[in-house]
Amino acid sequence: ANHVSVVPTGVETAKFSAFSHHEARQKLGWTSEHKTLVTIGRLAKEKSFDVVIRAFARVQDEATRLVIIGGGDEKKNLEALASELGLQDRVEFAGLVPFDEVPIYLAASDLFVFASVTETQGLVTLEAMASGLPVAAVDASGTREAVSPDCSVLTEASDEALAAGIEQMLQRTDQDSARQAAQVRAKEF
């Protein structure tokens, strides 16, 4: 049994760190007054995007936005949930973004938020970190292995707990060092 090596899937960190935060925001036409949270994945029930949206609804700061990248059969339900919670102006469903544009969205954002507990490798989390994004996520195996306390907070799988984690990360006074720590951590993979 001691001849087994676990090789994590690598992330092309250079590709995900090609854009500065400012440059990426300009490319997307995002203004600087908004803090932008981003999440990525297939919009399926088991990915728990409803938890992300409900957590986001609890975030006190009106100047925050949430961008959801991905497509899938839950999209209509998630859009309905966002409207129901009065978030239609603050949540953007970006749909399926071409793979080579994903790093621009990540670099332009301020925080990566993730609630799925079905990830095995935490790949999207690593890609976000390679883009310099700190992380607020539900504590689950693939995600837990990817992050480090310098650049992330892991929470219980509830919208209250995730909202508190998001607030905690947005209020950190060392945003720049959290961004750097995320990139350093992603490079280890």
Tab-separated table of C-alpha atoms in Angstrom:
chain	number	residue	atom	x	y	z
A	1	ALA	CA	0.000	0.000	0.000
A	2	ASN	CA	2.946	2.350	0.497
A	3	HIS	CA	3.646	2.478	-3.259
A	4	VAL	CA	0.601	4.656	-3.922
A	5	SER	CA	1.114	8.275	-4.952
A	6	VAL	CA	-1.732	10.733	-5.141
A	7	VAL	CA	-1.170	13.153	-7.984
A	8	PRO	CA	-3.487	16.148	-7.808
A	9	THR	CA	-4.799	17.491	-11.086
A	10	GLY	CA	-2.629	20.450	-11.973
A	11	VAL	CA	-3.884	23.930	-12.717
A	12	GLU	CA	-2.265	26.055	-15.392
A	13	THR	CA	-1.522	28.813	-12.932
A	14	ALA	CA	0.078	31.092	-15.544
A	15	LYS	CA	-3.148	31.110	-17.540
A	16	PHE	CA	-5.188	32.024	-14.474
A	17	SER	CA	-2.815	34.727	-13.268
A	18	ALA	CA	-2.416	36.491	-16.623
A	19	PHE	CA	-4.641	39.454	-15.720
A	20	SER	CA	-4.396	41.984	-12.932
A	21	HIS	CA	-7.553	42.740	-10.951
A	22	HIS	CA	-7.790	46.261	-12.374
A	23	GLU	CA	-7.088	45.192	-15.968
A	24	ALA	CA	-9.691	42.401	-15.810
A	25	ARG	CA	-12.331	44.758	-14.395
A	26	GLN	CA	-11.702	47.204	-17.237
A	27	LYS	CA	-12.012	44.425	-19.821
A	28	LEU	CA	-15.437	43.456	-18.446
A	29	GLY	CA	-16.546	47.065	-17.953
A	30	TRP	CA	-17.076	46.526	-14.210
A	31	THR	CA	-16.906	49.651	-12.059
A	32	SER	CA	-14.790	49.736	-8.937
A	33	GLU	CA	-17.576	50.625	-6.496
A	34	HIS	CA	-18.906	47.055	-6.426
A	35	LYS	CA	-17.367	44.160	-4.549
A	36	THR	CA	-17.961	41.159	-6.812
A	37	LEU	CA	-18.393	37.591	-5.602
A	38	VAL	CA	-18.077	34.879	-8.212
A	39	THR	CA	-18.988	31.209	-8.319
A	40	ILE	CA	-18.619	28.677	-11.122
A	41	GLY	CA	-20.056	25.320	-12.007
A	42	ARG	CA	-22.719	23.257	-13.645
A	43	LEU	CA	-26.047	24.591	-12.429
A	44	ALA	CA	-27.305	21.317	-10.991
A	45	LYS	CA	-29.095	20.646	-7.695
A	46	GLU	CA	-26.163	18.846	-6.077
A	47	LYS	CA	-23.887	21.864	-6.611
A	48	SER	CA	-25.893	23.864	-4.036
A	49	PHE	CA	-25.970	27.189	-5.885
A	50	ASP	CA	-29.217	27.891	-4.004
A	51	VAL	CA	-27.139	28.005	-0.802
A	52	VAL	CA	-24.790	30.555	-2.410
A	53	ILE	CA	-27.741	32.743	-3.480
A	54	ARG	CA	-29.431	32.513	-0.057
A	55	ALA	CA	-26.116	33.302	1.664
A	56	PHE	CA	-25.592	36.252	-0.663
A	57	ALA	CA	-29.064	37.562	0.238
A	58	ARG	CA	-27.848	37.822	3.848
A	59	VAL	CA	-24.763	39.881	2.986
A	60	GLN	CA	-25.414	43.334	4.425
A	61	ASP	CA	-23.405	45.377	1.946
A	62	GLU	CA	-25.688	46.545	-0.869
A	63	ALA	CA	-22.652	47.339	-3.043
A	64	THR	CA	-21.820	43.644	-3.489
A	65	ARG	CA	-22.754	41.677	-6.600
A	66	LEU	CA	-22.759	37.967	-7.318
A	67	VAL	CA	-21.767	36.566	-10.697
A	68	ILE	CA	-22.694	32.940	-11.407
A	69	ILE	CA	-20.799	31.334	-14.289
A	70	GLY	CA	-22.156	28.143	-15.789
A	71	GLY	CA	-25.216	26.617	-17.373
A	72	GLY	CA	-27.478	23.761	-16.433
A	73	ASP	CA	-31.004	22.616	-15.726
A	74	GLU	CA	-31.295	24.511	-12.425
A	75	LYS	CA	-30.758	27.919	-14.071
A	76	LYS	CA	-34.471	28.849	-14.237
A	77	ASN	CA	-35.051	27.843	-10.608
A	78	LEU	CA	-31.985	29.772	-9.467
A	79	GLU	CA	-33.053	32.879	-11.401
A	80	ALA	CA	-36.498	32.592	-9.808
A	81	LEU	CA	-34.906	32.272	-6.353
A	82	ALA	CA	-32.757	35.374	-6.930
A	83	SER	CA	-35.878	37.347	-7.958
A	84	GLU	CA	-37.869	36.013	-5.024
A	85	LEU	CA	-35.155	37.274	-2.673
A	86	GLY	CA	-35.138	40.668	-4.392
A	87	LEU	CA	-31.654	40.152	-5.805
A	88	GLN	CA	-32.373	40.325	-9.544
A	89	ASP	CA	-30.305	43.542	-9.855
A	90	ARG	CA	-27.368	42.196	-7.844
A	91	VAL	CA	-27.033	38.656	-9.235
A	92	GLU	CA	-25.735	38.157	-12.757
A	93	PHE	CA	-26.143	34.802	-14.477
A	94	ALA	CA	-23.228	34.964	-16.912
A	95	GLY	CA	-24.097	31.606	-18.485
A	96	LEU	CA	-21.454	29.480	-20.159
A	97	VAL	CA	-18.379	31.671	-20.478
A	98	PRO	CA	-15.761	30.504	-23.034
A	99	PHE	CA	-12.979	28.717	-21.157
A	100	ASP	CA	-10.319	31.263	-22.089
A	101	GLU	CA	-12.465	34.107	-20.715
A	102	VAL	CA	-13.018	32.487	-17.315
A	103	PRO	CA	-9.657	33.783	-15.972
A	104	ILE	CA	-10.765	37.354	-16.779
A	105	TYR	CA	-13.955	36.953	-14.715
A	106	LEU	CA	-12.004	35.405	-11.869
A	107	ALA	CA	-9.302	38.084	-11.838
A	108	ALA	CA	-11.953	40.834	-11.944
A	109	SER	CA	-13.766	39.458	-8.892
A	110	ASP	CA	-13.064	39.998	-5.200
A	111	LEU	CA	-14.058	36.677	-3.651
A	112	PHE	CA	-14.755	33.141	-4.833
A	113	VAL	CA	-17.807	31.589	-3.162
A	114	PHE	CA	-18.581	27.883	-3.315
A	115	ALA	CA	-21.157	25.684	-1.634
A	116	SER	CA	-20.880	22.332	-3.405
A	117	VAL	CA	-20.040	19.361	-1.199
A	118	THR	CA	-19.707	16.957	-4.133
A	119	GLU	CA	-16.312	18.114	-5.467
A	120	THR	CA	-13.558	15.550	-5.399
A	121	GLN	CA	-10.606	17.716	-6.395
A	122	GLY	CA	-11.485	21.340	-5.773
A	123	LEU	CA	-10.351	22.252	-9.275
A	124	VAL	CA	-12.471	25.383	-9.780
A	125	THR	CA	-11.418	26.576	-6.336
A	126	LEU	CA	-7.755	26.177	-7.308
A	127	GLU	CA	-8.351	28.047	-10.566
A	128	ALA	CA	-9.969	30.880	-8.622
A	129	MET	CA	-7.031	30.966	-6.205
A	130	ALA	CA	-4.563	30.974	-9.105
A	131	SER	CA	-6.388	34.131	-10.238
A	132	GLY	CA	-5.680	35.695	-6.852
A	133	LEU	CA	-9.106	35.114	-5.358
A	134	PRO	CA	-9.626	34.522	-1.664
A	135	VAL	CA	-12.295	31.890	-0.947
A	136	ALA	CA	-15.406	31.567	1.205
A	137	ALA	CA	-16.733	28.037	0.852
A	138	VAL	CA	-18.649	25.264	2.506
A	139	ASP	CA	-16.248	22.837	4.164
A	140	ALA	CA	-16.075	19.736	1.934
A	141	SER	CA	-13.332	17.310	0.942
A	142	GLY	CA	-12.099	18.646	-2.421
A	143	THR	CA	-12.310	22.256	-1.294
A	144	ARG	CA	-10.692	21.621	2.096
A	145	GLU	CA	-7.598	20.150	0.440
A	146	ALA	CA	-7.246	23.110	-1.921
A	147	VAL	CA	-7.441	26.091	0.406
A	148	SER	CA	-5.326	27.457	3.247
A	149	PRO	CA	-6.351	29.645	6.204
A	150	ASP	CA	-4.295	32.578	4.851
A	151	CYS	CA	-6.674	33.053	1.957
A	152	SER	CA	-9.948	31.356	2.824
A	153	VAL	CA	-12.671	30.579	5.278
A	154	LEU	CA	-14.560	27.263	5.346
A	155	THR	CA	-18.041	27.124	6.841
A	156	GLU	CA	-20.830	24.722	7.697
A	157	ALA	CA	-23.217	23.871	4.849
A	158	SER	CA	-25.879	26.463	5.644
A	159	ASP	CA	-26.638	29.822	4.110
A	160	GLU	CA	-26.239	31.549	7.518
A	161	ALA	CA	-22.762	30.096	8.008
A	162	LEU	CA	-21.656	30.804	4.435
A	163	ALA	CA	-22.976	34.390	4.672
A	164	ALA	CA	-20.926	34.904	7.842
A	165	GLY	CA	-17.874	33.511	6.033
A	166	ILE	CA	-18.436	35.861	3.087
A	167	GLU	CA	-18.769	38.868	5.436
A	168	GLN	CA	-15.615	37.798	7.272
A	169	MET	CA	-13.597	37.600	4.045
A	170	LEU	CA	-14.957	40.882	2.656
A	171	GLN	CA	-14.101	42.680	5.887
A	172	ARG	CA	-10.500	41.454	6.023
A	173	THR	CA	-8.141	44.390	6.094
A	174	ASP	CA	-5.362	42.411	4.386
A	175	GLN	CA	-7.120	41.815	1.052
A	176	ASP	CA	-3.882	42.117	-0.929
A	177	SER	CA	-2.020	39.569	1.160
A	178	ALA	CA	-5.027	37.218	0.982
A	179	ARG	CA	-4.912	37.528	-2.821
A	180	GLN	CA	-1.186	36.773	-2.848
A	181	ALA	CA	-1.591	33.862	-0.439
A	182	ALA	CA	-4.241	32.376	-2.750
A	183	GLN	CA	-1.877	32.482	-5.727
A	184	VAL	CA	1.005	31.013	-3.723
A	185	ARG	CA	-1.220	28.182	-2.480
A	186	ALA	CA	-2.529	27.402	-5.997
A	187	LYS	CA	1.052	27.182	-7.302
A	188	GLU	CA	1.724	24.346	-4.848
A	189	PHE	CA	-0.610	22.231	-6.989
